[in-house]
């Protein structure tokens, strides 16, 4: 029998797992979907509020994640199941900060990049893939429960091309080697070319990404590759 798939998404006070905390967790299993909000031990950043619209005032009367029923339930599910997430290293790092381990996972972001061998897809964020793959689904962006619905639909589309769950796990466990910059002043340009013309930029970027190493594994791996470190 295949282990339970746990489609999961989180929202947090910011994007640095070592210091930020969870404010919303949503997951879906074969038994249904569960979503809860939590009052974090630190304030939600203005940047995070501008993206998720989850405010400190809204969270004032919410319970803490620590000691919650959901945390206990997730601990059991993650021990025996397979977590499915988009940009899984971030969610794994956030869960680890909150005291939860993720033994097995599938990262739809890494799988999508792997399957796009010809580099045809311009962007790989969850909402872009939703529309690029023409998925017929009702969901608002930047809400954990809505993102879980999109996540499951993206996963099913990817699994149609790669049905072997173990292979999906293996691909997800390996860092992605980026070919082109997807942000910054060199957006769209081959990283190999920039490494030859502006090596100092790559060195600077590596230092920046290394400050958040748990969530930036792919970029750290990529930059070290092109810098031949």
mmCIF file of C-alpha atoms in Angstrom:
data_model
loop_
_atom_site.group_PDB
_atom_site.id
_atom_site.type_symbol
_atom_site.label_atom_id
_atom_site.label_comp_id
_atom_site.label_asym_id
_atom_site.label_seq_id
_atom_site.Cartn_x
_atom_site.Cartn_y
_atom_site.Cartn_z
ATOM 1 C CA UNK A 1 0.000 0.000 0.000
ATOM 2 C CA UNK A 2 1.305 3.442 -0.951
ATOM 3 C CA UNK A 3 1.954 5.778 1.988
ATOM 4 C CA UNK A 4 -0.470 8.651 2.515
ATOM 5 C CA UNK A 5 0.243 11.759 0.447
ATOM 6 C CA UNK A 6 0.023 14.948 2.507
ATOM 7 C CA UNK A 7 -0.458 18.006 0.300
ATOM 8 C CA UNK A 8 0.760 20.859 2.468
ATOM 9 C CA UNK A 9 1.273 24.603 2.341
ATOM 10 C CA UNK A 10 2.294 27.104 4.991
ATOM 11 C CA UNK A 11 2.202 30.853 5.469
ATOM 12 C CA UNK A 12 4.660 32.475 7.863
ATOM 13 C CA UNK A 13 5.690 35.755 9.472
ATOM 14 C CA UNK A 14 8.398 36.107 6.801
ATOM 15 C CA UNK A 15 10.639 34.080 4.521
ATOM 16 C CA UNK A 16 13.527 33.250 6.850
ATOM 17 C CA UNK A 17 12.806 29.886 8.503
ATOM 18 C CA UNK A 18 15.463 30.258 11.194
ATOM 19 C CA UNK A 19 13.706 33.258 12.726
ATOM 20 C CA UNK A 20 10.171 33.318 11.308
ATOM 21 C CA UNK A 21 7.157 31.370 12.555
ATOM 22 C CA UNK A 22 4.041 29.767 11.107
ATOM 23 C CA UNK A 23 0.778 31.701 10.927
ATOM 24 C CA UNK A 24 -1.278 29.369 8.714
ATOM 25 C CA UNK A 25 -1.026 25.685 7.879
ATOM 26 C CA UNK A 26 -3.227 23.794 5.457
ATOM 27 C CA UNK A 27 -2.948 20.181 4.414
ATOM 28 C CA UNK A 28 -5.019 17.663 2.519
ATOM 29 C CA UNK A 29 -5.013 13.885 2.840
ATOM 30 C CA UNK A 30 -7.389 11.178 1.649
ATOM 31 C CA UNK A 31 -9.571 12.064 4.654
ATOM 32 C CA UNK A 32 -10.040 15.700 3.694
ATOM 33 C CA UNK A 33 -8.562 19.167 4.147
ATOM 34 C CA UNK A 34 -7.609 20.869 7.386
ATOM 35 C CA UNK A 35 -6.648 24.534 7.748
ATOM 36 C CA UNK A 36 -5.791 26.545 10.850
ATOM 37 C CA UNK A 37 -4.339 29.934 11.769
ATOM 38 C CA UNK A 38 -1.866 30.425 14.603
ATOM 39 C CA UNK A 39 -0.625 33.351 16.656
ATOM 40 C CA UNK A 40 3.164 33.456 16.237
ATOM 41 C CA UNK A 41 5.683 34.380 18.914
ATOM 42 C CA UNK A 42 6.936 37.232 16.709
ATOM 43 C CA UNK A 43 4.981 39.813 14.663
ATOM 44 C CA UNK A 44 4.068 39.197 11.039
ATOM 45 C CA UNK A 45 6.291 41.338 8.824
ATOM 46 C CA UNK A 46 4.715 44.060 6.716
ATOM 47 C CA UNK A 47 6.079 42.325 3.616
ATOM 48 C CA UNK A 48 4.376 39.052 4.571
ATOM 49 C CA UNK A 49 1.096 40.841 5.334
ATOM 50 C CA UNK A 50 1.199 42.538 1.935
ATOM 51 C CA UNK A 51 1.411 39.118 0.277
ATOM 52 C CA UNK A 52 -0.884 36.962 2.425
ATOM 53 C CA UNK A 53 -3.191 39.638 3.913
ATOM 54 C CA UNK A 54 -2.869 37.811 7.247
ATOM 55 C CA UNK A 55 -2.475 40.580 9.833
ATOM 56 C CA UNK A 56 -1.282 40.624 13.423
ATOM 57 C CA UNK A 57 -4.721 41.876 14.482
ATOM 58 C CA UNK A 58 -6.415 38.925 12.780
ATOM 59 C CA UNK A 59 -4.120 36.497 14.614
ATOM 60 C CA UNK A 60 -4.557 38.049 18.085
ATOM 61 C CA UNK A 61 -7.081 35.480 19.324
ATOM 62 C CA UNK A 62 -5.617 32.464 17.519
ATOM 63 C CA UNK A 63 -3.868 29.622 19.390
ATOM 64 C CA UNK A 64 -0.130 28.988 19.292
ATOM 65 C CA UNK A 65 1.118 26.266 16.958
ATOM 66 C CA UNK A 66 3.191 24.791 19.795
ATOM 67 C CA UNK A 67 0.990 22.392 21.726
ATOM 68 C CA UNK A 68 -1.796 22.513 19.135
ATOM 69 C CA UNK A 69 -3.789 19.477 18.054
ATOM 70 C CA UNK A 70 -2.709 20.109 14.473
ATOM 71 C CA UNK A 71 0.977 19.881 15.382
ATOM 72 C CA UNK A 72 0.412 16.494 16.993
ATOM 73 C CA UNK A 73 -1.593 15.277 14.015
ATOM 74 C CA UNK A 74 1.035 16.488 11.563
ATOM 75 C CA UNK A 75 3.771 14.728 13.507
ATOM 76 C CA UNK A 76 1.941 11.417 13.032
ATOM 77 C CA UNK A 77 1.129 12.033 9.364
ATOM 78 C CA UNK A 78 4.645 13.116 8.404
ATOM 79 C CA UNK A 79 6.238 10.158 10.186
ATOM 80 C CA UNK A 80 4.503 7.593 7.981
ATOM 81 C CA UNK A 81 3.392 9.590 4.938
ATOM 82 C CA UNK A 82 4.912 11.587 2.092
ATOM 83 C CA UNK A 83 4.626 15.363 2.189
ATOM 84 C CA UNK A 84 3.937 17.064 -1.136
ATOM 85 C CA UNK A 85 4.775 20.777 -1.322
ATOM 86 C CA UNK A 86 5.852 23.434 -3.818
ATOM 87 C CA UNK A 87 9.331 24.665 -2.924
ATOM 88 C CA UNK A 88 9.382 21.997 -0.226
ATOM 89 C CA UNK A 89 12.709 23.047 1.374
ATOM 90 C CA UNK A 90 11.016 26.210 2.673
ATOM 91 C CA UNK A 91 8.073 24.362 4.220
ATOM 92 C CA UNK A 92 10.395 21.689 5.614
ATOM 93 C CA UNK A 93 12.590 24.369 7.184
ATOM 94 C CA UNK A 94 9.562 26.132 8.687
ATOM 95 C CA UNK A 95 8.238 22.868 10.117
ATOM 96 C CA UNK A 96 11.688 22.046 11.496
ATOM 97 C CA UNK A 97 11.805 25.425 13.244
ATOM 98 C CA UNK A 98 8.497 24.487 14.859
ATOM 99 C CA UNK A 99 9.851 21.087 15.969
ATOM 100 C CA UNK A 100 8.590 18.796 13.190
ATOM 101 C CA UNK A 101 10.634 16.513 10.945
ATOM 102 C CA UNK A 102 9.809 15.557 7.342
ATOM 103 C CA UNK A 103 11.392 12.174 6.498
ATOM 104 C CA UNK A 104 9.969 11.912 2.950
ATOM 105 C CA UNK A 105 8.742 14.558 0.567
ATOM 106 C CA UNK A 106 7.939 15.390 -3.042
ATOM 107 C CA UNK A 107 8.742 18.890 -4.258
ATOM 108 C CA UNK A 108 6.535 19.805 -7.220
ATOM 109 C CA UNK A 109 8.836 22.752 -7.965
ATOM 110 C CA UNK A 110 11.893 20.540 -8.460
ATOM 111 C CA UNK A 111 9.870 17.937 -10.349
ATOM 112 C CA UNK A 112 8.465 20.583 -12.708
ATOM 113 C CA UNK A 113 11.965 21.870 -13.457
ATOM 114 C CA UNK A 114 13.226 18.320 -14.004
ATOM 115 C CA UNK A 115 10.454 17.478 -16.459
ATOM 116 C CA UNK A 116 10.992 20.741 -18.355
ATOM 117 C CA UNK A 117 14.219 19.456 -19.907
ATOM 118 C CA UNK A 118 14.025 21.922 -22.806
ATOM 119 C CA UNK A 119 13.515 24.875 -20.459
ATOM 120 C CA UNK A 120 10.262 25.934 -22.126
ATOM 121 C CA UNK A 121 8.432 27.108 -18.995
ATOM 122 C CA UNK A 122 9.340 30.747 -18.202
ATOM 123 C CA UNK A 123 8.486 30.561 -14.489
ATOM 124 C CA UNK A 124 7.845 27.794 -12.001
ATOM 125 C CA UNK A 125 5.961 29.442 -9.158
ATOM 126 C CA UNK A 126 2.743 27.650 -8.227
ATOM 127 C CA UNK A 127 0.298 30.180 -9.646
ATOM 128 C CA UNK A 128 2.222 30.473 -12.922
ATOM 129 C CA UNK A 129 2.140 26.686 -13.347
ATOM 130 C CA UNK A 130 -1.577 26.738 -12.558
ATOM 131 C CA UNK A 131 -2.289 28.905 -15.591
ATOM 132 C CA UNK A 132 0.523 27.594 -17.801
ATOM 133 C CA UNK A 133 -0.862 24.070 -17.405
ATOM 134 C CA UNK A 134 -4.405 25.418 -17.873
ATOM 135 C CA UNK A 135 -5.681 23.884 -14.647
ATOM 136 C CA UNK A 136 -9.400 24.452 -14.112
ATOM 137 C CA UNK A 137 -9.513 25.179 -10.401
ATOM 138 C CA UNK A 138 -11.021 27.863 -8.172
ATOM 139 C CA UNK A 139 -8.438 29.203 -5.720
ATOM 140 C CA UNK A 140 -7.149 32.553 -4.471
ATOM 141 C CA UNK A 141 -3.395 33.116 -4.478
ATOM 142 C CA UNK A 142 -1.354 33.337 -1.252
ATOM 143 C CA UNK A 143 -3.825 31.501 0.934
ATOM 144 C CA UNK A 144 -2.541 28.175 2.241
ATOM 145 C CA UNK A 145 -5.788 26.266 1.709
ATOM 146 C CA UNK A 146 -6.236 27.608 -1.815
ATOM 147 C CA UNK A 147 -2.597 26.853 -2.598
ATOM 148 C CA UNK A 148 -3.122 23.262 -1.470
ATOM 149 C CA UNK A 149 -5.878 22.858 -4.062
ATOM 150 C CA UNK A 150 -3.591 24.184 -6.782
ATOM 151 C CA UNK A 151 -0.712 22.086 -5.461
ATOM 152 C CA UNK A 152 -2.692 18.864 -5.733
ATOM 153 C CA UNK A 153 -3.762 19.702 -9.290
ATOM 154 C CA UNK A 154 -0.168 20.495 -10.327
ATOM 155 C CA UNK A 155 1.050 17.275 -8.698
ATOM 156 C CA UNK A 156 -1.490 15.164 -10.584
ATOM 157 C CA UNK A 157 -0.433 16.745 -13.882
ATOM 158 C CA UNK A 158 3.249 16.077 -13.136
ATOM 159 C CA UNK A 159 2.586 12.540 -11.923
ATOM 160 C CA UNK A 160 0.848 11.769 -15.206
ATOM 161 C CA UNK A 161 4.289 12.219 -16.798
ATOM 162 C CA UNK A 162 6.203 10.480 -13.998
ATOM 163 C CA UNK A 163 3.999 7.956 -12.155
ATOM 164 C CA UNK A 164 6.722 6.373 -9.984
ATOM 165 C CA UNK A 165 6.403 7.955 -6.529
ATOM 166 C CA UNK A 166 9.872 6.788 -5.493
ATOM 167 C CA UNK A 167 11.374 8.507 -8.532
ATOM 168 C CA UNK A 168 9.526 11.700 -7.621
ATOM 169 C CA UNK A 169 10.989 11.482 -4.110
ATOM 170 C CA UNK A 170 14.519 10.949 -5.439
ATOM 171 C CA UNK A 171 14.299 13.923 -7.820
ATOM 172 C CA UNK A 172 12.890 16.065 -5.015
ATOM 173 C CA UNK A 173 15.807 15.235 -2.723
ATOM 174 C CA UNK A 174 18.404 16.610 -5.163
ATOM 175 C CA UNK A 175 19.124 20.345 -5.511
ATOM 176 C CA UNK A 176 18.168 21.917 -8.821
ATOM 177 C CA UNK A 177 20.874 23.345 -11.075
ATOM 178 C CA UNK A 178 19.482 26.562 -12.550
ATOM 179 C CA UNK A 179 20.495 27.520 -16.087
ATOM 180 C CA UNK A 180 19.237 31.112 -16.233
ATOM 181 C CA UNK A 181 18.697 33.921 -13.757
ATOM 182 C CA UNK A 182 15.026 34.407 -12.901
ATOM 183 C CA UNK A 183 15.478 37.687 -11.011
ATOM 184 C CA UNK A 184 17.776 40.679 -10.660
ATOM 185 C CA UNK A 185 19.763 42.666 -13.184
ATOM 186 C CA UNK A 186 20.675 39.546 -15.164
ATOM 187 C CA UNK A 187 17.146 38.129 -15.315
ATOM 188 C CA UNK A 188 16.775 35.771 -18.272
ATOM 189 C CA UNK A 189 20.502 35.519 -18.929
ATOM 190 C CA UNK A 190 22.469 32.244 -18.722
ATOM 191 C CA UNK A 191 24.246 31.944 -15.379
ATOM 192 C CA UNK A 192 27.278 30.424 -17.118
ATOM 193 C CA UNK A 193 27.693 33.619 -19.160
ATOM 194 C CA UNK A 194 27.404 35.863 -16.107
ATOM 195 C CA UNK A 195 29.964 33.702 -14.294
ATOM 196 C CA UNK A 196 32.464 34.606 -17.012
ATOM 197 C CA UNK A 197 31.650 38.314 -17.237
ATOM 198 C CA UNK A 198 30.712 39.220 -13.651
ATOM 199 C CA UNK A 199 32.005 36.602 -11.247
ATOM 200 C CA UNK A 200 31.835 39.066 -8.352
ATOM 201 C CA UNK A 201 28.062 39.291 -8.739
ATOM 202 C CA UNK A 202 27.770 35.533 -8.283
ATOM 203 C CA UNK A 203 30.038 35.671 -5.246
ATOM 204 C CA UNK A 204 27.936 38.470 -3.734
ATOM 205 C CA UNK A 205 24.710 36.576 -4.459
ATOM 206 C CA UNK A 206 26.096 33.396 -2.911
ATOM 207 C CA UNK A 207 26.869 35.294 0.290
ATOM 208 C CA UNK A 208 23.295 36.646 0.345
ATOM 209 C CA UNK A 209 21.687 33.258 -0.271
ATOM 210 C CA UNK A 210 23.912 31.569 2.318
ATOM 211 C CA UNK A 211 22.295 33.683 5.039
ATOM 212 C CA UNK A 212 19.098 31.672 4.462
ATOM 213 C CA UNK A 213 20.661 28.365 3.477
ATOM 214 C CA UNK A 214 17.782 26.080 4.482
ATOM 215 C CA UNK A 215 15.386 27.790 2.068
ATOM 216 C CA UNK A 216 17.938 28.617 -0.657
ATOM 217 C CA UNK A 217 19.534 25.202 -1.217
ATOM 218 C CA UNK A 218 18.961 25.238 -4.983
ATOM 219 C CA UNK A 219 20.552 28.644 -5.517
ATOM 220 C CA UNK A 220 23.501 27.889 -3.258
ATOM 221 C CA UNK A 221 24.100 24.636 -5.156
ATOM 222 C CA UNK A 222 23.800 26.451 -8.505
ATOM 223 C CA UNK A 223 26.103 29.336 -7.627
ATOM 224 C CA UNK A 224 28.771 27.037 -6.207
ATOM 225 C CA UNK A 225 28.581 24.979 -9.396
ATOM 226 C CA UNK A 226 29.180 27.944 -11.701
ATOM 227 C CA UNK A 227 31.818 29.389 -9.399
ATOM 228 C CA UNK A 228 33.482 25.944 -9.322
ATOM 229 C CA UNK A 229 33.624 26.003 -5.531
#
